[in-house]
Coordinates of C-alpha atoms in Angstrom, one line a residue:
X1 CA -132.4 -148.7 -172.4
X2 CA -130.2 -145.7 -173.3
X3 CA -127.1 -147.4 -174.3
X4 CA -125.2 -144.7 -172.6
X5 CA -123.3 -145.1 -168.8
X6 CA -123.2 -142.1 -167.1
X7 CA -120.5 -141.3 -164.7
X8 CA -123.3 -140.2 -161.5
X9 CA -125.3 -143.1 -162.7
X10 CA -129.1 -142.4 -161.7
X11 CA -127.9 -139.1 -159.2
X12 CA -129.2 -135.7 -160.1
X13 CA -128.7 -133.9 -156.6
X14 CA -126.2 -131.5 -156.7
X15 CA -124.3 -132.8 -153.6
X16 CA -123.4 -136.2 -154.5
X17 CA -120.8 -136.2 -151.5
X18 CA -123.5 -135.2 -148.8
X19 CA -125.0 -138.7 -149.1
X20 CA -121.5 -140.6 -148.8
X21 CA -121.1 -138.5 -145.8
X22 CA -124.3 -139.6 -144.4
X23 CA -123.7 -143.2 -144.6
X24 CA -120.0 -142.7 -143.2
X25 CA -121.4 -141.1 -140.0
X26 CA -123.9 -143.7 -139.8
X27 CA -120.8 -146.1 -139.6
X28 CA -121.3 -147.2 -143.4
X29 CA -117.3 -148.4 -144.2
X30 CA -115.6 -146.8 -147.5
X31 CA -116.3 -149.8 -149.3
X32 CA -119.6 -150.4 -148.1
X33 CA -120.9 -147.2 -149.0
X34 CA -118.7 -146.9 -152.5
X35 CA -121.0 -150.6 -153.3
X36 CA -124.0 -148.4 -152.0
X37 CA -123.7 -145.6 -154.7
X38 CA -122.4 -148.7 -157.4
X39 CA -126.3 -151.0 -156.2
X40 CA -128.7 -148.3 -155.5
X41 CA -127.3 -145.2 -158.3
X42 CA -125.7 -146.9 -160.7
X43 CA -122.8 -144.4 -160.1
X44 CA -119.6 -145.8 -161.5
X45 CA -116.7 -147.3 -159.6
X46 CA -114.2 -144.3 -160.4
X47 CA -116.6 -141.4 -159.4
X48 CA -118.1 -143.7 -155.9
X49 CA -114.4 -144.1 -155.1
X50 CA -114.0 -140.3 -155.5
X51 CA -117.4 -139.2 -154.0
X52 CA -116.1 -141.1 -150.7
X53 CA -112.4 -140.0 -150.9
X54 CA -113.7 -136.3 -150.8
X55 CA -116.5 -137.4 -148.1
X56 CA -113.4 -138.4 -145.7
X57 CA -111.7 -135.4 -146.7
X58 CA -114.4 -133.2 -145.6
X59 CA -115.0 -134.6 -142.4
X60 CA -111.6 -134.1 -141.7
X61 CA -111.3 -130.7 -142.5
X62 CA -115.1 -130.1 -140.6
X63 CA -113.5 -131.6 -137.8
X64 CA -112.2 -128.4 -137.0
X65 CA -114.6 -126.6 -136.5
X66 CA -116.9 -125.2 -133.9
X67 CA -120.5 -126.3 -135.9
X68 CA -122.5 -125.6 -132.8
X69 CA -121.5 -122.4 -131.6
X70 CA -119.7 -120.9 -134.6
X71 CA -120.8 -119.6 -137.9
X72 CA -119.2 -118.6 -140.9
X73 CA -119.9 -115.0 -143.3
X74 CA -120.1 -114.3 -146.5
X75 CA -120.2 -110.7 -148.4
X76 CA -121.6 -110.7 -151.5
X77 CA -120.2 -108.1 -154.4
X78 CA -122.9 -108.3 -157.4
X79 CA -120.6 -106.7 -159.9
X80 CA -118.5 -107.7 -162.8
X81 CA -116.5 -105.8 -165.2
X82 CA -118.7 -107.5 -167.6
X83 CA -120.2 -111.0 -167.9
X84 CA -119.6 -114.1 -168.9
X85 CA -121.6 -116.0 -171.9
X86 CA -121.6 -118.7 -169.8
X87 CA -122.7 -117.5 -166.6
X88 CA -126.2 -117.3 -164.8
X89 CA -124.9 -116.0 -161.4
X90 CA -126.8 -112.5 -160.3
X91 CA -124.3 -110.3 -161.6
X92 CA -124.5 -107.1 -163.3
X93 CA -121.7 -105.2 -165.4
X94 CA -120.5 -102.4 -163.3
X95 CA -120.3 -99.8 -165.8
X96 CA -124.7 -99.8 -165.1
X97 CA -123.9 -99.4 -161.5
X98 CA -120.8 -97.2 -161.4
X99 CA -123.1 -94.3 -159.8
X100 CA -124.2 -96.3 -157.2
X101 CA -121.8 -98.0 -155.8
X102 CA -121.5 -95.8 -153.1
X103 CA -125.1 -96.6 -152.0
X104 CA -124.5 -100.4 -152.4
X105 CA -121.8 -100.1 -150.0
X106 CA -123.4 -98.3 -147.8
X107 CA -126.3 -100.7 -147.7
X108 CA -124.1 -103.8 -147.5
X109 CA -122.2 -102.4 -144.4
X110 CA -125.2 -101.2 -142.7
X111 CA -126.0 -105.4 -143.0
X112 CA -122.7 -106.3 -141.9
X113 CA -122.3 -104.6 -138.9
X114 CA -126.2 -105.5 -138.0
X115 CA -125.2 -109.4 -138.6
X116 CA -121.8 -107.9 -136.2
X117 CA -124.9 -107.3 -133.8
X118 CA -126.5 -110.2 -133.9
X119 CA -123.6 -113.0 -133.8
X120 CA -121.3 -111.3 -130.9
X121 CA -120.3 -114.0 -128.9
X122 CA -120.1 -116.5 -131.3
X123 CA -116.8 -117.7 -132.9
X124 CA -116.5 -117.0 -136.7
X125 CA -115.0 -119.4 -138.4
X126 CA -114.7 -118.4 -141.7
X127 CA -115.3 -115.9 -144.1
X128 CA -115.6 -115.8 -147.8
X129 CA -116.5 -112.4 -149.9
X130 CA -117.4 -113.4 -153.5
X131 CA -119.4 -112.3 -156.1
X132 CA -120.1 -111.4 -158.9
X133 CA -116.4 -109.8 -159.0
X134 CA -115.4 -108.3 -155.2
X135 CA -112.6 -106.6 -157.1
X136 CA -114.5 -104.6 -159.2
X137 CA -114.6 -102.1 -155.8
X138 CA -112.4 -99.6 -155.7
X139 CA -109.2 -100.1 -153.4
X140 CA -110.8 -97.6 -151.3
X141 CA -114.1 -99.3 -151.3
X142 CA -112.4 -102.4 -150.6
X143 CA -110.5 -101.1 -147.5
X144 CA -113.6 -100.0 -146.0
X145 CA -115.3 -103.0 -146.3
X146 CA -111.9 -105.4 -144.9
X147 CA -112.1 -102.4 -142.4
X148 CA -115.5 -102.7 -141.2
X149 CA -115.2 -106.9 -140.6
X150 CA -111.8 -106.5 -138.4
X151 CA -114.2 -103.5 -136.2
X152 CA -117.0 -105.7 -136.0
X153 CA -116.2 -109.1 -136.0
X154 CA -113.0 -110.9 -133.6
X155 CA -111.2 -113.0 -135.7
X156 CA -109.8 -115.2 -132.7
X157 CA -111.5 -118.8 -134.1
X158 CA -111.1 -117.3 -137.9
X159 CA -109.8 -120.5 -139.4
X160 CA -110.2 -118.9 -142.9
X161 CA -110.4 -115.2 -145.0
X162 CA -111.1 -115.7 -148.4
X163 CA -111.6 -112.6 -151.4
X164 CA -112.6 -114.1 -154.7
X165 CA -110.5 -111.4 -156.8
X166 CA -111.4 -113.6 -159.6
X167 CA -111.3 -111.5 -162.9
X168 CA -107.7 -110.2 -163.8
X169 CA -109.2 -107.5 -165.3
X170 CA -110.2 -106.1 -162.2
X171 CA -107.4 -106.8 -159.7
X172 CA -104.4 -104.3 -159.8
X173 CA -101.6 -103.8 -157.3
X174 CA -103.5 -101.2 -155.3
X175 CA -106.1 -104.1 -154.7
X176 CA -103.9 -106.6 -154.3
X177 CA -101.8 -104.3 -151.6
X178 CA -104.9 -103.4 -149.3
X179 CA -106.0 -107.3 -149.4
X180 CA -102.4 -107.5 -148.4
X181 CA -102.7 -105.2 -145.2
X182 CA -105.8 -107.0 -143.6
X183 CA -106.0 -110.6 -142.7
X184 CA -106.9 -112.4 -145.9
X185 CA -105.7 -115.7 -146.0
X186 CA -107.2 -117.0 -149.5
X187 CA -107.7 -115.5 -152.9
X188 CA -108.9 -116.5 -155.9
X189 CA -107.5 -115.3 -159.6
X190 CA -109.6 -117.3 -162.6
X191 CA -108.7 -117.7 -165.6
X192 CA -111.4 -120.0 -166.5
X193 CA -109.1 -121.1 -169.7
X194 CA -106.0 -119.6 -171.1
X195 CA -106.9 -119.7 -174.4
X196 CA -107.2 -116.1 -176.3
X197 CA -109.7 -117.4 -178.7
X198 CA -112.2 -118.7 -175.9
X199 CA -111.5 -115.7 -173.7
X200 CA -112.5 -113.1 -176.3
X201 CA -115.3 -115.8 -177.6
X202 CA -117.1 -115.7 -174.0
X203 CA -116.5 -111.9 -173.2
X204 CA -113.8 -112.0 -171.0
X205 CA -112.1 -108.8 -171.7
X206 CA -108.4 -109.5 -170.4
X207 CA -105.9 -111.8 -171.9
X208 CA -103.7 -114.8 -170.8
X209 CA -100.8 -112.9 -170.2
X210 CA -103.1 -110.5 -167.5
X211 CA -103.5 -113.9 -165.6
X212 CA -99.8 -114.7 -165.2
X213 CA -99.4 -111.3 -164.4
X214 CA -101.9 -111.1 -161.7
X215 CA -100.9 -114.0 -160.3
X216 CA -97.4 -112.8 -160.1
X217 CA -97.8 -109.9 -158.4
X218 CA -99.9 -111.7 -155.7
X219 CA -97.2 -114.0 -154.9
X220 CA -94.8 -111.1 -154.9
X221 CA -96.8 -109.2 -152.1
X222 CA -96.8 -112.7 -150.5
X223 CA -100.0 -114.5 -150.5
X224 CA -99.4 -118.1 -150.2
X225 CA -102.6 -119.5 -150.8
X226 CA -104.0 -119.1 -154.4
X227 CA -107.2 -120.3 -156.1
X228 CA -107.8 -120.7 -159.6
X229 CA -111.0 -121.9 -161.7
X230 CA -111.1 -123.3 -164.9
X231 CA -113.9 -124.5 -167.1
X232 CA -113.8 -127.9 -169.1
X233 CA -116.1 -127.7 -172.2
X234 CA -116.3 -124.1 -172.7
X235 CA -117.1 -123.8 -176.5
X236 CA -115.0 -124.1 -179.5
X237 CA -112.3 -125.8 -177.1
X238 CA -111.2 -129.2 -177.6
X239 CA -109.3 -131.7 -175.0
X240 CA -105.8 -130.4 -176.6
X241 CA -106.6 -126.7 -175.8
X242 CA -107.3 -128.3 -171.9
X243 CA -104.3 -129.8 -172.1
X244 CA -102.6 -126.5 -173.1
X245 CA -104.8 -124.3 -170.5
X246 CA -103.6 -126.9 -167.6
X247 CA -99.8 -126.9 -168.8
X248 CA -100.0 -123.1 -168.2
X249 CA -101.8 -123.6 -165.0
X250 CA -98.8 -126.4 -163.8
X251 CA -96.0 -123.9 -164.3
X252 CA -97.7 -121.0 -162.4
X253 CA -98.5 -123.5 -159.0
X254 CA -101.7 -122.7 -157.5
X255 CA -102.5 -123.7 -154.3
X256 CA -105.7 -124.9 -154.9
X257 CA -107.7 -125.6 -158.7
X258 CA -111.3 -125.9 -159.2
X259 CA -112.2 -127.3 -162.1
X260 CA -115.7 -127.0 -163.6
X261 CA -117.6 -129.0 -166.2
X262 CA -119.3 -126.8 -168.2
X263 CA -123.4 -125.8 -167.5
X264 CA -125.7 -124.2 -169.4
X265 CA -128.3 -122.4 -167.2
X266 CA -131.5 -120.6 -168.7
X267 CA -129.9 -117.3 -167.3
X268 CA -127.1 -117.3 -169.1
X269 CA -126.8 -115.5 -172.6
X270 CA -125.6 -118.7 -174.3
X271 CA -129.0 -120.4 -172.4
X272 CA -131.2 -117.5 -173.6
X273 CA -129.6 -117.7 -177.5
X274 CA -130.5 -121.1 -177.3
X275 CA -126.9 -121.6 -178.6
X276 CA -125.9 -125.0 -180.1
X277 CA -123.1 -126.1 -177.7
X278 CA -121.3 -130.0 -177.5
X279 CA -121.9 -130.7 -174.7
X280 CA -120.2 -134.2 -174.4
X281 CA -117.3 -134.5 -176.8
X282 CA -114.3 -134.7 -174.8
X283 CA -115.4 -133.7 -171.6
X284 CA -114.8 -137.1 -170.1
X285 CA -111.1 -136.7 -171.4
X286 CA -110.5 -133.2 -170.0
X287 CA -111.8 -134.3 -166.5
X288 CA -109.1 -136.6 -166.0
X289 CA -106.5 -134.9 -167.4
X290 CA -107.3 -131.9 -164.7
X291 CA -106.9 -134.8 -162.0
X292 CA -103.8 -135.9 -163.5
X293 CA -102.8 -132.4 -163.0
X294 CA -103.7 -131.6 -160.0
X295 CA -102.4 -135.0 -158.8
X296 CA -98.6 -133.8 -160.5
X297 CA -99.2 -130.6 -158.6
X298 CA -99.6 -132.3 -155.2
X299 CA -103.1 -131.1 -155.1
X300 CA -106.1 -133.4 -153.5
X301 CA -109.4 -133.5 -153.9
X302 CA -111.1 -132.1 -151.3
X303 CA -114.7 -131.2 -152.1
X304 CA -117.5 -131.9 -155.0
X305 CA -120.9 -130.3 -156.6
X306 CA -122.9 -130.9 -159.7
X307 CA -125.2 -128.6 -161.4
X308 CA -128.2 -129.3 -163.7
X309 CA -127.4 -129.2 -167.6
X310 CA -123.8 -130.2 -166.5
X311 CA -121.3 -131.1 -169.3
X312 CA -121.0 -135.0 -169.5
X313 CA -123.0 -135.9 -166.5
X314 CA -119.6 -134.8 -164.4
X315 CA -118.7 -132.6 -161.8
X316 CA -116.8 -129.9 -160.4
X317 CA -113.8 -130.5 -158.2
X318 CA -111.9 -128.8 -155.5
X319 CA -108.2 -129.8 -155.8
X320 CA -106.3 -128.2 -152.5
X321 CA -102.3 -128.8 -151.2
X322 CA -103.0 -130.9 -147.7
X323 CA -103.1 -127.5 -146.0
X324 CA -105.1 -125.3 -147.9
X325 CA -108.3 -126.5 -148.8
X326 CA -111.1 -124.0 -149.1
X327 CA -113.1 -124.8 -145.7
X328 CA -115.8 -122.3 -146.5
X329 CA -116.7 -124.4 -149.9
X330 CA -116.9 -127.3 -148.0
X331 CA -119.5 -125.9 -145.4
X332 CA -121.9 -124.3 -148.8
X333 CA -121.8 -128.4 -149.7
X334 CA -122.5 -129.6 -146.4
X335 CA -124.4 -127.5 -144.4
X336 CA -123.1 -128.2 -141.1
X337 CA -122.9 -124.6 -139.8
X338 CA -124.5 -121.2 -139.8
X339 CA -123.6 -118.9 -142.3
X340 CA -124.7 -115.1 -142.2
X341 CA -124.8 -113.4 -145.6
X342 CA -124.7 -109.7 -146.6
X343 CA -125.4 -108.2 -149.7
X344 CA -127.6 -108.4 -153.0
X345 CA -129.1 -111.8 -153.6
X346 CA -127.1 -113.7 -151.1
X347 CA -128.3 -116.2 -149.2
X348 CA -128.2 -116.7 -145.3
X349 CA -128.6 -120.5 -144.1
X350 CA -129.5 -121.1 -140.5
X351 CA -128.7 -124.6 -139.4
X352 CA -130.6 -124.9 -135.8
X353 CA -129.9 -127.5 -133.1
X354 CA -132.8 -129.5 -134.1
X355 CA -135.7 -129.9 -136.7
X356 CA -139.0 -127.9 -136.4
X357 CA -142.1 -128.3 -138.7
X358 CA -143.2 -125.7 -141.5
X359 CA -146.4 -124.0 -142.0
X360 CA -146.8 -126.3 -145.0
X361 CA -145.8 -129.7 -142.5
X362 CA -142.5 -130.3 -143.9
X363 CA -140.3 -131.1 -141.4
X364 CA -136.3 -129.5 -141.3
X365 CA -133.2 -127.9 -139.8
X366 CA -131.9 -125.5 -142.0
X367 CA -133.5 -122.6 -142.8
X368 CA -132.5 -120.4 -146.1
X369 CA -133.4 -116.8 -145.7
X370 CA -133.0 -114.7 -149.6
X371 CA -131.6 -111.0 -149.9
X372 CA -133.5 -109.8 -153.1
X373 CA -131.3 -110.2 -155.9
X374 CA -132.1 -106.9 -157.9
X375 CA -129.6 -103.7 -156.2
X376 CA -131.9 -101.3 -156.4
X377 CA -134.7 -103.0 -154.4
X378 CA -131.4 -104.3 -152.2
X379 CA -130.5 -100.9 -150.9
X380 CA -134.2 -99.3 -151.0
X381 CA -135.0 -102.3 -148.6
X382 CA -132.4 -102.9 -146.8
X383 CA -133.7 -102.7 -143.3
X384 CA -136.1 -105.6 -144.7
X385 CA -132.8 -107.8 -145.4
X386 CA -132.0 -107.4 -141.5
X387 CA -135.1 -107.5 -140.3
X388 CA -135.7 -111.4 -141.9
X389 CA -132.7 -112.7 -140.2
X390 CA -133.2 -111.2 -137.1
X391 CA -136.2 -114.0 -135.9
X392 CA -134.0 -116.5 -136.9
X393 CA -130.6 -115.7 -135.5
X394 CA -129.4 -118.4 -132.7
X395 CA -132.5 -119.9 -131.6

């Protein structure tokens, strides 16, 4: 009717690889269930093929894991040095909150070592502390914290430690030598792009150079596993400044690339301008150059979300070296196992042995429990935050 194929075909969940998984465990074969998503979703052949490619994956990597009786954490730091265009996350700039970070902190520990309470026993599995910008603490801030999680927590079945550093701009060699002293196995630096004229466009407030730089000194103080983002469709880019952005990217070695298709959320500023943005125009081009990449790089895909308003009808894509795929991502995309989360606006999800029914009849067995997203109400009720996990915790 349209005249237009869409790469997810009919699809508008965000978790295109949660149904391939589904049919694989119900002992659906690759093909069968890549002809599945062709028939019933219109989805075409190349992004069935990959859908079931990172399904396998996944259940590999899950495999590993303790989904019964462990449970993973995540820390949420609600603080950037200042925010993206482009982004809708629940962030605020930190120069608004520089007076009370001290409280935040305090608040968010008193939850962590409350969640310490409630999960002993239990084997942690992973943990991931993101953001928002966890960097934006200061060293001393973020000792305390890396502190707090080796007193409360064992880390005898921790399979992963990941700190999204993230912004350049807020990570220097003080940070990057205290992640260095605790156990931290994973870290992120995103560049998003590494073109000047889009970084300065979108309010990133460090340059190209501060990336390389970054990343070198991570490598120098010998972390071995590093993440980086980018974005395909940011504005005023074309598929030769992708092409530049991933040459840049191929000569620093990552361990691990994400790569985004652009979305426009209603929280964003460039949702609330209302901004004119192409959406479309060589999106489809930039997406498999970043595979080619990644492929170059020895880099699979190993996990898969969509967003609403996403560039192209695409995707982003986690591209990991065989050994160091990001676990935690794969369990937000899954939901196979617990996780516990602390701090401002994150989100705990409770995966219980078996379905129950809902006051309002619906029948399920996971259960999302919401920190409030403002700080302020945060740490004024944070003994409300506990308290709403507490009825939930291993039933």
């Amino acid at each position: 009717m349209t005249g237009r194929t869409l790469a997810w075909g009919m699809l508008t969940g965000v978790r295109p690889t949660k149904l391939a998984m589904q049919k694989l465990e119900n002992g659906m074969s690759k093909e069968e269930t890549i002809r599945f998503l062709e028939d019933v979703f219109g989805v075409s052949p190349q992004k069935a093929e990959l859908g079931c490619e990172i399904a396998q994956r996944e259940r590999d990597l899950l495999g590993r894991l303790d989904c019964k009786n462990g449970w993973s954490l995540y820390v949420g730091i609600p603080f950037c040095p200042s925010i993206c265009s482009y982004c809708s996350f629940g962030s605020s700039p930190l120069n608004r909150w520089a007076d009370k970070m001290d409280l935040y902190m305090e608040a968010l520990c008193k939850e962590v070592s409350a969640i310490g309470r409630a999960a002993a026993g239990r084997k942690l599995n992973t943990i991931y502390i993101g953001g928002g910008t966890p960097t934006t603490l200061h060293a001393a801030q973020l000792d305390q914290l890396l502190s707090l999680l080796e007193e409360e927590f064992s880390f005898d079945n921790l399979l992963e430690f990941t700190v999204e550093a993230g912004r350049p701009d807020s990570i220097t060699v003080e940070k990057l030598e205290v992640l260095a002293r605790h156990p931290v196995t994973r870290i992120s630096v995103n560049p998003q792009t590494m073109q000047q004229k889009t970084l300065d466009a979108v309010g990133r407030r460090h340059s190209a150079q501060d990336v390389k730089d970054v990343f070198w000194q991570a490598r120098r103080l010998g972390f071995t596993n590093i993440n980086m983002d980018l974005i395909a469709g940011l504005p005023g880019e074309d598929a030769a400044d992708m092409r530049d952005t991933l040459r840049q990217i191929e000569e620093l070695g990552p361990d691990s690339l994400t790569v985004h298709s652009l979305a426009i959320k209603r929280a964003a500023k460039f949702g609330q301008e209302n901004r004119e943005i192409d959406m479309h125009s060589g999106i489809e081009q930039m997406v498999e150059e970043s595979a080619a990449t990644a492929e170059r790089m020895g880099l699979l895909p190993y996990y898969l979300y969509r967003q609403k308003n996403i560039a192209g009808n695409f995707e982003n894509v986690g591209y990991a070296k065989v050994d160091k795929a990001g676990i935690y991502n794969i369990l937000i995309m899954e939901e196979k196992q617990t996780i516990l989360a602390a701090g401002a606006g994150a989100s705990t999800k409770i995966v219980l042995p078996e379905k129950i029914t809902l006051e309002n009849g619906r029948q399920t067995s996971l259960v999302r429990i919401e920190n409030v997203k403002d700080i302020a109400e945060y740490i004024g009720r944070i003994d409300e935050m506990i308290e709403r996990k507490g009825e939930w915790l291993w039933r």
